[in-house]
Short mmCIF file of C-alpha atoms in Angstrom, two decimals:
data_model
loop_
_atom_site.label_atom_id
_atom_site.label_comp_id
_atom_site.label_asym_id
_atom_site.label_seq_id
_atom_site.Cartn_x
_atom_site.Cartn_y
_atom_site.Cartn_z
CA MET A 1 0.00 0.00 0.00
CA SER A 2 1.54 3.30 -1.07
CA ALA A 3 2.01 6.12 1.40
CA HIS A 4 -0.18 9.18 1.10
CA ASP A 5 1.54 11.88 -0.93
CA ILE A 6 1.18 15.04 1.15
CA ARG A 7 2.56 17.09 -1.76
CA SER A 8 -0.26 16.21 -4.15
CA ALA A 9 -2.63 19.09 -4.89
CA VAL A 10 -5.10 16.89 -6.77
CA ARG A 11 -8.50 17.85 -5.41
CA PRO A 12 -10.46 14.72 -4.43
CA ASP A 13 -14.15 14.04 -4.78
CA PRO A 14 -16.17 15.24 -1.77
CA ASP A 15 -16.24 12.91 1.22
CA GLN A 16 -19.30 10.67 1.07
CA PRO A 17 -20.87 11.98 4.31
CA LEU A 18 -20.90 15.48 2.79
CA VAL A 19 -22.58 14.19 -0.36
CA ASP A 20 -25.12 12.13 1.58
CA ILE A 21 -26.27 15.17 3.56
CA ALA A 22 -26.58 17.30 0.44
CA ASP A 23 -28.55 14.58 -1.38
CA TYR A 24 -30.88 14.14 1.58
CA VAL A 25 -31.56 17.81 2.16
CA ALA A 26 -32.05 18.59 -1.53
CA ASP A 27 -33.93 15.49 -2.71
CA TYR A 28 -35.61 13.55 0.10
CA ARG A 29 -39.39 13.83 0.24
CA ILE A 30 -40.88 13.47 3.71
CA ASP A 31 -44.16 11.59 3.59
CA SER A 32 -44.50 10.56 7.24
CA LYS A 33 -47.62 11.98 8.88
CA GLU A 34 -46.22 11.00 12.26
CA ALA A 35 -43.07 13.01 11.61
CA TYR A 36 -45.04 16.12 10.67
CA ASP A 37 -47.41 15.75 13.61
CA THR A 38 -44.51 15.33 16.01
CA ALA A 39 -42.67 18.26 14.42
CA ARG A 40 -45.72 20.47 14.98
CA TYR A 41 -45.69 19.64 18.69
CA MET A 42 -41.93 20.16 18.73
CA LEU A 43 -42.33 23.66 17.29
CA LEU A 44 -44.91 24.65 19.89
CA ASP A 45 -42.92 23.10 22.72
CA SER A 46 -39.75 24.90 21.66
CA LEU A 47 -41.47 28.28 21.42
CA GLY A 48 -43.05 27.68 24.82
CA THR A 49 -39.66 26.88 26.28
CA ALA A 50 -38.30 30.06 24.71
CA MET A 51 -41.03 32.11 26.40
CA LEU A 52 -40.27 30.50 29.77
CA ALA A 53 -36.63 31.54 29.36
CA MET A 54 -37.69 35.19 29.18
CA LYS A 55 -38.03 35.16 32.98
CA PHE A 56 -34.26 34.87 33.31
CA PRO A 57 -32.23 38.08 32.92
CA GLU A 58 -29.07 36.12 32.12
CA CYS A 59 -30.85 34.76 29.04
CA VAL A 60 -32.52 38.01 28.02
CA LYS A 61 -29.25 39.95 27.95
CA HIS A 62 -28.07 37.73 25.05
CA LEU A 63 -31.08 38.28 22.82
CA GLY A 64 -30.54 41.69 21.23
CA PRO A 65 -28.09 42.99 18.64
CA LEU A 66 -24.45 42.10 19.08
CA VAL A 67 -23.66 45.77 19.72
CA PRO A 68 -26.16 48.55 20.47
CA GLY A 69 -27.88 49.82 17.34
CA ALA A 70 -26.99 46.84 15.12
CA THR A 71 -30.61 46.11 14.28
CA LEU A 72 -32.22 45.29 10.93
CA PRO A 73 -35.76 46.65 10.51
CA GLY A 74 -37.67 44.10 8.47
CA GLY A 75 -35.18 41.40 9.41
CA ALA A 76 -35.64 38.28 11.53
CA ARG A 77 -37.54 38.69 14.79
CA VAL A 78 -36.81 37.16 18.17
CA PRO A 79 -39.99 35.68 19.73
CA GLY A 80 -41.18 37.33 22.90
CA THR A 81 -39.23 40.51 22.18
CA SER A 82 -39.33 43.52 19.85
CA HIS A 83 -35.90 42.78 18.36
CA GLU A 84 -35.45 42.72 14.58
CA LEU A 85 -32.00 41.43 13.66
CA ASP A 86 -29.95 40.09 10.80
CA PRO A 87 -30.56 36.34 10.43
CA VAL A 88 -27.13 35.42 11.81
CA GLN A 89 -27.64 37.20 15.13
CA ALA A 90 -31.31 36.22 15.27
CA ALA A 91 -30.28 32.57 14.92
CA PHE A 92 -28.06 32.98 17.97
CA ALA A 93 -30.83 34.66 19.96
CA ILE A 94 -33.57 32.16 19.12
CA GLY A 95 -31.25 29.20 19.66
CA THR A 96 -30.29 30.64 23.03
CA GLN A 97 -33.91 31.16 24.07
CA ILE A 98 -34.93 27.63 23.18
CA ARG A 99 -31.94 26.01 24.88
CA TRP A 100 -31.59 28.18 27.98
CA LEU A 101 -33.65 26.18 30.46
CA ASP A 102 -32.67 22.68 29.28
CA PHE A 103 -36.39 22.12 28.69
CA ASN A 104 -36.58 21.43 24.93
CA ASP A 105 -36.57 18.08 23.15
CA THR A 106 -33.75 15.56 23.46
CA TRP A 107 -32.03 12.76 21.56
CA LEU A 108 -29.90 10.19 23.37
CA ALA A 109 -27.57 7.60 21.86
CA ALA A 110 -23.77 7.38 21.51
CA GLU A 111 -23.99 11.19 21.41
CA TRP A 112 -26.53 13.34 23.22
CA GLY A 113 -28.21 16.49 22.12
CA HIS A 114 -31.31 18.56 21.56
CA PRO A 115 -32.42 18.57 17.92
CA SER A 116 -34.88 21.45 18.34
CA ASP A 117 -31.82 23.64 18.95
CA ASN A 118 -31.74 23.82 15.14
CA LEU A 119 -34.88 25.95 15.20
CA GLY A 120 -32.64 28.88 16.05
CA ALA A 121 -31.25 28.83 12.53
CA ILE A 122 -34.41 27.59 10.82
CA LEU A 123 -36.79 30.18 12.29
CA ALA A 124 -34.35 33.06 11.84
CA VAL A 125 -33.74 32.28 8.17
CA ALA A 126 -37.41 31.51 7.55
CA ASP A 127 -38.61 34.79 9.04
CA TYR A 128 -35.94 36.81 7.23
CA LEU A 129 -36.73 35.23 3.85
CA SER A 130 -40.49 35.34 4.30
CA ARG A 131 -40.64 38.97 5.39
CA LYS A 132 -38.42 39.86 2.43
CA ALA A 133 -40.65 37.87 0.07
CA ALA A 134 -43.79 39.54 1.43
CA ARG A 135 -42.27 42.98 0.83
CA GLU A 136 -41.12 42.13 -2.69
CA GLY A 137 -44.21 40.26 -3.87
CA GLY A 138 -42.62 36.83 -3.58
CA GLN A 139 -43.79 33.60 -1.97
CA PRO A 140 -43.16 33.35 1.79
CA LEU A 141 -42.35 30.07 3.47
CA THR A 142 -45.17 28.40 5.37
CA VAL A 143 -45.14 26.74 8.76
CA ARG A 144 -45.30 23.43 6.88
CA ASP A 145 -42.03 24.33 5.16
CA VAL A 146 -40.45 25.02 8.54
CA LEU A 147 -41.63 21.65 9.83
CA GLY A 148 -40.07 19.91 6.84
CA TYR A 149 -36.71 21.60 7.38
CA ALA A 150 -36.91 20.78 11.09
CA ILE A 151 -37.55 17.09 10.34
CA LYS A 152 -34.42 17.04 8.17
CA ALA A 153 -32.31 18.88 10.76
CA HIS A 154 -33.48 16.46 13.45
CA GLU A 155 -32.61 13.54 11.19
CA ILE A 156 -29.09 14.74 10.41
CA GLN A 157 -28.22 15.51 14.01
CA GLY A 158 -29.89 12.39 15.37
CA CYS A 159 -28.51 9.88 12.85
CA TYR A 160 -24.98 11.14 13.40
CA ALA A 161 -25.54 10.76 17.14
CA LEU A 162 -26.64 7.12 16.97
CA LEU A 163 -23.16 5.60 16.62
CA ASN A 164 -20.68 8.51 16.75
CA SER A 165 -19.69 9.72 20.20
CA PHE A 166 -18.24 13.21 20.06
CA ASN A 167 -18.31 13.47 23.85
CA ARG A 168 -15.81 10.59 24.02
CA VAL A 169 -13.26 12.82 22.29
CA GLY A 170 -14.16 15.81 24.46
CA GLN A 171 -16.33 17.64 21.94
CA ASP A 172 -19.70 19.14 22.69
CA HIS A 173 -22.82 17.90 20.95
CA VAL A 174 -23.55 21.33 19.47
CA ILE A 175 -21.12 20.37 16.69
CA LEU A 176 -24.08 18.45 15.27
CA VAL A 177 -26.41 21.43 15.65
CA ARG A 178 -23.98 23.43 13.54
CA LEU A 179 -23.82 20.60 11.00
CA ALA A 180 -27.57 20.09 10.63
CA SER A 181 -28.40 23.79 10.70
CA THR A 182 -25.74 24.56 8.11
CA ALA A 183 -27.21 22.00 5.72
CA VAL A 184 -30.86 23.04 5.98
CA ALA A 185 -30.16 26.80 6.16
CA THR A 186 -28.17 26.55 2.92
CA ALA A 187 -31.12 24.82 1.25
CA MET A 188 -33.54 27.41 2.65
CA LEU A 189 -31.46 30.19 1.09
CA GLY A 190 -31.76 28.47 -2.29
CA GLY A 191 -28.50 26.57 -2.25
CA ASN A 192 -28.00 23.65 -4.60
CA LYS A 193 -26.27 20.36 -3.75
CA GLU A 194 -22.82 21.73 -4.46
CA GLN A 195 -23.42 24.73 -2.21
CA ILE A 196 -24.81 22.53 0.56
CA THR A 197 -21.72 20.32 0.31
CA THR A 198 -19.52 23.41 0.44
CA ALA A 199 -21.25 24.84 3.50
CA VAL A 200 -21.15 21.49 5.32
CA SER A 201 -17.43 21.17 4.62
CA HIS A 202 -16.88 24.54 6.30
CA SER A 203 -18.90 23.35 9.29
CA TRP A 204 -16.54 20.40 9.80
CA ILE A 205 -13.45 22.55 9.34
CA ASP A 206 -14.64 24.65 12.28
CA ASN A 207 -13.94 21.58 14.46
CA GLY A 208 -15.95 21.64 17.69
CA ALA A 209 -16.41 23.35 21.02
CA LEU A 210 -15.00 21.55 24.04
CA ARG A 211 -17.46 20.11 26.57
CA THR A 212 -15.57 21.90 29.35
CA TYR A 213 -18.55 24.10 30.21
CA ARG A 214 -20.84 21.12 30.82
CA HIS A 215 -18.75 19.26 33.36
CA ALA A 216 -17.38 19.71 36.85
CA PRO A 217 -15.39 21.64 37.90
CA ASN A 218 -16.10 24.16 35.10
CA THR A 219 -19.86 23.86 34.56
CA GLY A 220 -21.26 27.23 33.56
CA PRO A 221 -23.90 29.12 31.61
CA ARG A 222 -22.11 28.86 28.27
CA LYS A 223 -23.90 25.52 27.93
CA SER A 224 -27.14 27.51 27.69
CA TRP A 225 -26.01 29.62 24.73
CA ALA A 226 -23.68 27.14 23.01
CA ALA A 227 -26.43 25.89 20.70
CA GLY A 228 -27.31 29.45 19.76
CA ASP A 229 -23.67 29.98 18.90
CA ALA A 230 -23.76 26.88 16.68
CA CYS A 231 -26.88 28.21 14.92
CA ARG A 232 -25.21 31.56 14.35
CA ARG A 233 -22.17 29.93 12.79
CA ALA A 234 -24.39 27.69 10.65
CA VAL A 235 -26.24 30.62 9.11
CA THR A 236 -22.91 32.31 8.39
CA HIS A 237 -21.73 29.23 6.50
CA ALA A 238 -25.01 29.05 4.57
CA ILE A 239 -24.85 32.72 3.57
CA ASN A 240 -21.22 32.39 2.53
CA ALA A 241 -21.96 29.38 0.34
CA VAL A 242 -25.05 30.81 -1.36
CA TYR A 243 -24.49 34.57 -1.46
CA ARG A 244 -20.68 34.78 -1.43
CA GLY A 245 -19.81 31.75 -3.55
CA VAL A 246 -17.05 30.54 -1.23
CA VAL A 247 -15.22 27.39 -2.25
CA GLY A 248 -15.65 24.08 -0.46
CA TYR A 249 -13.14 21.63 0.99
CA PRO A 250 -14.02 18.20 -0.36
CA SER A 251 -11.90 16.10 2.01
CA ALA A 252 -12.60 18.20 5.09
CA LEU A 253 -13.22 14.93 6.95
CA SER A 254 -10.78 12.47 5.41
CA ALA A 255 -7.72 14.54 4.52
CA LYS A 256 -4.65 12.91 6.02
CA THR A 257 -3.21 14.80 8.99
CA TRP A 258 -5.35 17.91 8.46
CA GLY A 259 -8.89 16.52 8.18
CA PHE A 260 -11.47 16.22 10.94
CA TYR A 261 -11.04 12.46 11.34
CA ASP A 262 -7.31 12.68 12.04
CA VAL A 263 -7.37 15.94 13.99
CA ALA A 264 -10.45 15.45 16.14
CA PHE A 265 -11.85 11.91 15.87
CA LYS A 266 -8.85 9.72 16.63
CA GLY A 267 -8.50 8.74 12.98
CA LYS A 268 -11.91 7.06 12.88
CA SER A 269 -14.45 7.71 10.16
CA PHE A 270 -18.13 8.16 10.98
CA GLU A 271 -20.44 5.16 11.32
CA PHE A 272 -24.15 5.12 10.51
CA GLU A 273 -26.92 2.85 11.74
CA ARG A 274 -29.52 3.84 9.13
CA PRO A 275 -30.00 6.05 6.07
CA PHE A 276 -31.59 9.47 6.52
CA GLY A 277 -35.38 9.48 6.64
CA SER A 278 -37.71 10.75 9.39
CA TYR A 279 -36.81 8.33 12.20
CA VAL A 280 -35.44 10.92 14.62
CA MET A 281 -38.42 13.24 14.63
CA GLU A 282 -40.77 10.28 15.05
CA ASN A 283 -38.83 9.05 18.08
CA VAL A 284 -37.63 12.30 19.64
CA LEU A 285 -37.95 12.72 23.40
CA PHE A 286 -39.89 15.66 24.82
CA LYS A 287 -39.06 17.28 28.14
CA ILE A 288 -42.56 17.86 29.41
CA SER A 289 -42.65 17.75 33.18
CA PHE A 290 -39.26 18.93 34.40
CA PRO A 291 -36.52 21.33 33.22
CA ALA A 292 -33.83 18.78 33.93
CA GLU A 293 -31.01 17.14 31.98
CA PHE A 294 -32.74 14.24 30.25
CA HIS A 295 -30.80 11.40 31.83
CA ALA A 296 -32.37 12.52 35.13
CA GLN A 297 -35.99 12.85 33.98
CA THR A 298 -37.16 9.47 35.27
CA ALA A 299 -35.15 9.93 38.48
CA VAL A 300 -37.11 13.12 39.13
CA GLU A 301 -40.36 11.24 38.46
CA CYS A 302 -39.29 8.62 41.00
CA ALA A 303 -38.52 11.33 43.55
CA MET A 304 -41.91 12.92 42.98
CA GLN A 305 -43.57 9.59 43.74
CA LEU A 306 -41.61 9.25 47.00
CA HIS A 307 -42.04 12.85 48.16
CA THR A 308 -44.99 12.26 50.49
CA GLN A 309 -43.22 9.30 52.14
CA VAL A 310 -39.98 11.17 52.66
CA ALA A 311 -40.61 14.90 53.12
CA GLY A 312 -41.62 14.61 56.79
CA LYS A 313 -38.70 12.31 57.67
CA LEU A 314 -35.69 14.05 56.10
CA ASP A 315 -33.70 13.99 59.33
CA GLN A 316 -34.29 10.23 59.64
CA ILE A 317 -32.75 9.30 56.27
CA GLU A 318 -29.62 7.17 56.37
CA LYS A 319 -28.94 6.84 52.64
CA ILE A 320 -30.50 7.26 49.21
CA VAL A 321 -29.58 4.94 46.35
CA ILE A 322 -30.02 6.10 42.76
CA GLU A 323 -29.55 3.61 39.92
CA THR A 324 -29.06 5.12 36.48
CA GLN A 325 -27.58 4.47 33.04
CA GLU A 326 -23.86 4.67 32.29
CA ALA A 327 -24.37 8.01 30.56
CA GLY A 328 -26.13 9.40 33.63
CA CYS A 329 -23.20 8.35 35.80
CA ARG A 330 -20.75 10.00 33.43
CA ILE A 331 -22.56 13.28 32.88
CA ILE A 332 -24.54 14.30 35.95
CA ASP A 333 -23.19 12.39 38.99
CA LYS A 334 -21.66 15.27 41.00
CA THR A 335 -20.34 15.78 44.50
CA GLY A 336 -19.14 18.90 46.25
CA PRO A 337 -20.36 22.51 46.06
CA LEU A 338 -22.41 23.56 43.04
CA ALA A 339 -21.39 27.00 41.84
CA ASN A 340 -24.34 28.20 39.77
CA TYR A 341 -27.63 27.45 38.02
CA ALA A 342 -25.86 25.56 35.23
CA ASP A 343 -24.02 23.39 37.74
CA ARG A 344 -27.25 22.45 39.52
CA ASP A 345 -29.36 21.54 36.50
CA HIS A 346 -26.65 19.05 35.53
CA CYS A 347 -26.38 17.41 38.95
CA LEU A 348 -28.44 14.22 39.36
CA GLN A 349 -28.35 14.43 43.15
CA TYR A 350 -29.62 18.01 43.19
CA MET A 351 -32.43 17.16 40.77
CA VAL A 352 -33.53 14.31 43.05
CA ALA A 353 -33.16 16.21 46.31
CA VAL A 354 -35.43 19.11 45.36
CA PRO A 355 -38.54 17.02 44.55
CA LEU A 356 -37.96 14.80 47.58
CA ILE A 357 -38.06 17.92 49.76
CA PHE A 358 -40.53 20.18 47.97
CA GLY A 359 -42.56 17.88 45.73
CA ARG A 360 -41.65 19.86 42.62
CA LEU A 361 -38.82 20.73 40.22
CA VAL A 362 -39.20 23.99 38.29
CA ALA A 363 -36.65 26.23 36.61
CA SER A 364 -36.40 28.63 39.54
CA ASP A 365 -35.39 25.75 41.82
CA TYR A 366 -31.87 26.03 40.39
CA ASN A 367 -31.53 29.64 41.56
CA ASP A 368 -29.26 30.62 44.44
CA GLU A 369 -32.06 31.27 46.93
CA ILE A 370 -33.40 27.71 46.66
CA ALA A 371 -29.94 26.16 46.52
CA ALA A 372 -29.14 27.87 49.83
CA ASP A 373 -31.59 25.57 51.64
CA PRO A 374 -29.24 23.36 53.71
CA ARG A 375 -31.52 20.34 53.36
CA ILE A 376 -30.59 19.97 49.69
CA ASP A 377 -26.88 19.45 50.24
CA ALA A 378 -27.61 17.35 53.31
CA LEU A 379 -29.59 14.94 51.12
CA ARG A 380 -26.97 15.04 48.38
CA ASP A 381 -24.37 13.89 50.88
CA LYS A 382 -26.49 10.81 51.62
CA MET A 383 -26.88 9.76 48.00
CA SER A 384 -24.98 7.11 46.09
CA VAL A 385 -25.26 6.84 42.31
CA VAL A 386 -24.61 3.47 40.67
CA GLU A 387 -24.96 2.17 37.15
CA ASN A 388 -27.74 -0.31 36.50
CA PRO A 389 -26.47 -2.42 33.55
CA GLN A 390 -30.00 -3.15 32.37
CA PHE A 391 -30.76 0.57 32.18
CA THR A 392 -27.63 0.98 30.05
CA ARG A 393 -28.57 -1.87 27.71
CA ASP A 394 -32.11 -0.51 27.27
CA TYR A 395 -30.68 2.94 26.65
CA PHE A 396 -28.73 1.75 23.61
CA ASP A 397 -31.35 -0.72 22.30
CA PRO A 398 -32.72 0.86 19.08
CA ALA A 399 -36.13 -0.70 19.74
CA LYS A 400 -36.35 0.87 23.21
CA ARG A 401 -34.15 3.97 23.69
CA TYR A 402 -35.17 3.95 27.36
CA ILE A 403 -33.72 6.35 29.94
CA GLY A 404 -34.29 4.38 33.14
CA ASN A 405 -33.66 5.38 36.73
CA SER A 406 -34.61 3.93 40.09
CA LEU A 407 -34.69 5.45 43.55
CA GLN A 408 -34.90 4.01 47.05
CA VAL A 409 -34.64 5.81 50.38
CA PHE A 410 -33.35 4.01 53.50
CA PHE A 411 -34.04 5.24 57.04
CA LYS A 412 -31.96 5.01 60.20
CA ASP A 413 -34.46 2.66 61.90
CA GLY A 414 -33.85 0.02 59.23
CA SER A 415 -36.98 0.70 57.22
CA SER A 416 -37.06 1.93 53.63
CA THR A 417 -39.35 3.08 50.90
CA GLU A 418 -40.11 0.78 48.02
CA LYS A 419 -37.65 0.86 45.16
CA VAL A 420 -39.33 2.97 42.48
CA SER A 421 -38.15 2.34 38.90
CA ILE A 422 -39.24 4.11 35.73
CA ASP A 423 -37.91 3.02 32.34
CA TYR A 424 -38.90 6.00 30.22
CA PRO A 425 -40.33 9.45 30.98
CA ILE A 426 -43.60 11.00 29.89
CA GLY A 427 -41.87 12.59 26.90
CA HIS A 428 -40.94 9.22 25.38
CA ARG A 429 -42.61 7.99 22.17
CA LYS A 430 -44.18 5.12 24.12
CA ARG A 431 -46.02 7.69 26.28
CA ARG A 432 -47.11 10.08 23.49
CA ALA A 433 -50.84 9.73 24.22
CA GLU A 434 -50.22 10.63 27.85
CA GLY A 435 -47.60 13.27 27.11
CA ILE A 436 -49.03 15.44 24.33
CA PRO A 437 -51.90 16.92 26.38
CA VAL A 438 -49.37 17.82 29.08
CA LEU A 439 -47.05 19.31 26.44
CA LEU A 440 -49.87 21.51 25.14
CA LYS A 441 -50.65 22.70 28.66
CA LYS A 442 -46.98 23.52 29.12
CA PHE A 443 -47.09 25.54 25.89
CA GLU A 444 -50.23 27.50 26.79
CA ALA A 445 -49.00 28.24 30.31
CA ALA A 446 -45.69 29.50 28.93
CA MET A 447 -47.51 31.83 26.53
CA GLN A 448 -49.69 33.20 29.31
CA ASP A 449 -46.66 33.74 31.51
CA HIS A 450 -44.95 36.14 29.08
CA LEU A 451 -47.19 37.40 26.29
CA PRO A 452 -50.17 39.79 26.40
CA ALA A 453 -53.58 38.14 26.60
CA HIS A 454 -54.58 39.15 23.07
CA ARG A 455 -51.42 37.55 21.69
CA VAL A 456 -52.04 34.34 23.62
CA LYS A 457 -55.61 34.19 22.31
CA ALA A 458 -54.43 34.63 18.73
CA ILE A 459 -51.69 32.01 19.11
CA MET A 460 -54.01 29.45 20.61
CA ALA A 461 -56.56 30.06 17.83
CA ALA A 462 -53.87 29.67 15.15
CA THR A 463 -52.57 26.42 16.60
CA GLN A 464 -55.88 24.62 17.14
CA ASP A 465 -56.17 23.32 13.58
CA SER A 466 -53.08 21.60 12.15
CA ALA A 467 -53.97 22.22 8.50
CA GLN A 468 -54.60 25.89 9.18
CA LEU A 469 -51.32 26.20 11.05
CA ASP A 470 -49.33 24.39 8.36
CA ALA A 471 -50.62 26.73 5.67
CA MET A 472 -49.86 29.90 7.63
CA PRO A 473 -47.03 32.06 6.23
CA VAL A 474 -44.10 31.94 8.62
CA GLN A 475 -43.86 35.69 9.05
CA GLU A 476 -47.50 35.83 10.15
CA PHE A 477 -47.04 32.99 12.61
CA LEU A 478 -43.91 34.46 14.18
CA GLY A 479 -45.55 37.87 14.22
CA LEU A 480 -47.96 36.49 16.82
CA PHE A 481 -45.04 36.14 19.23
CA THR A 482 -43.67 39.65 18.70
CA LEU A 483 -43.99 42.33 21.34
#
């Protein structure tokens, strides 16, 4: 076998993963009713989560122009605000809103992530293009168009996550948000297959953000705007490919020494479990009940079930045993002081302690004033977290994709609660019938919490009929959320 000639300037054909994404985004026809129905709920849930984030000043301060005065009248709007921005900065703002509370949808496999993060780019580009089209007598995008692009973004991010673990090489999952958003945003702007391939190659050349900000001892609020940052970069790549005609880098992945595989993926090429279709949207996990890192969702449900048995006997507890999946052990098992909101909403013990004590877990429970309650850390000190191998197997089983946890509380007198185990949370596909009504209540409550009553009334009327909503021009739909 001959050695690779590093002097050769012969430009290779594009790497196959780049071509596959371009072919899928440009050519694939989505005909799954379940995917579109799920995408519609995903859109509402994400916008509701964005409105809930408006309660948090640390989020709101990120949502305007990059510098004062850098607005774009007639540009892309940021829901729940009066901001009109260029689509790059709007993508950052919307992505930040949706992701801030860790309360939007989730996908768990070899890699983890939140596919609705891509709405930051999709909604920003859609609103920008549709408002421009409306002014110039063109054809705006509809909500149905947005749902189709979201299904494809979900599929790209989720299929890459099935077998390729970026966290194992220290990279954050938002690398896949940037990838998926780059591909669909380029298509939305009118890009052809060559331009999509070009934009995607630039996305890989960016390499990835480190996961430093998600893990002890450095956990911090960057994890709440990292997806917005990925959306912003994605729209930049799309604009460069379509409007600037930048050149692509065909072996961005496979180039010896300098490509992504050698530089960042330990020389391995990507693996794929299935071709692109609509699988991810159909199976996506919704965070419905609790703003908590998804590996902890069923643990919080277990704690809620045990609250009445435990709350009056906190001083009598000897130990608390939490069984979780391997990923839960690796990501959110934390000891020691928790420095901030971001630290707490990625601590399994904290997310179990609060519902045991208070019988609830809401976003404000991660704030300093709640965390100062000494009972929380006292309970954390009594907890042990262990991997349950069956939970891990069910987590990786393509037919299940469970996220199991169990919880049992032991008292000093030798008694104990029952061991409560839950395999999958209310947001799982297997609990759709139970979960969707709760999701819609979450959405309506979020609207009422931030928007004027007349806006809420108009939004609820527009979203009652799926066909009516699908046909609605995007700029009219997003206009309902504008202050």
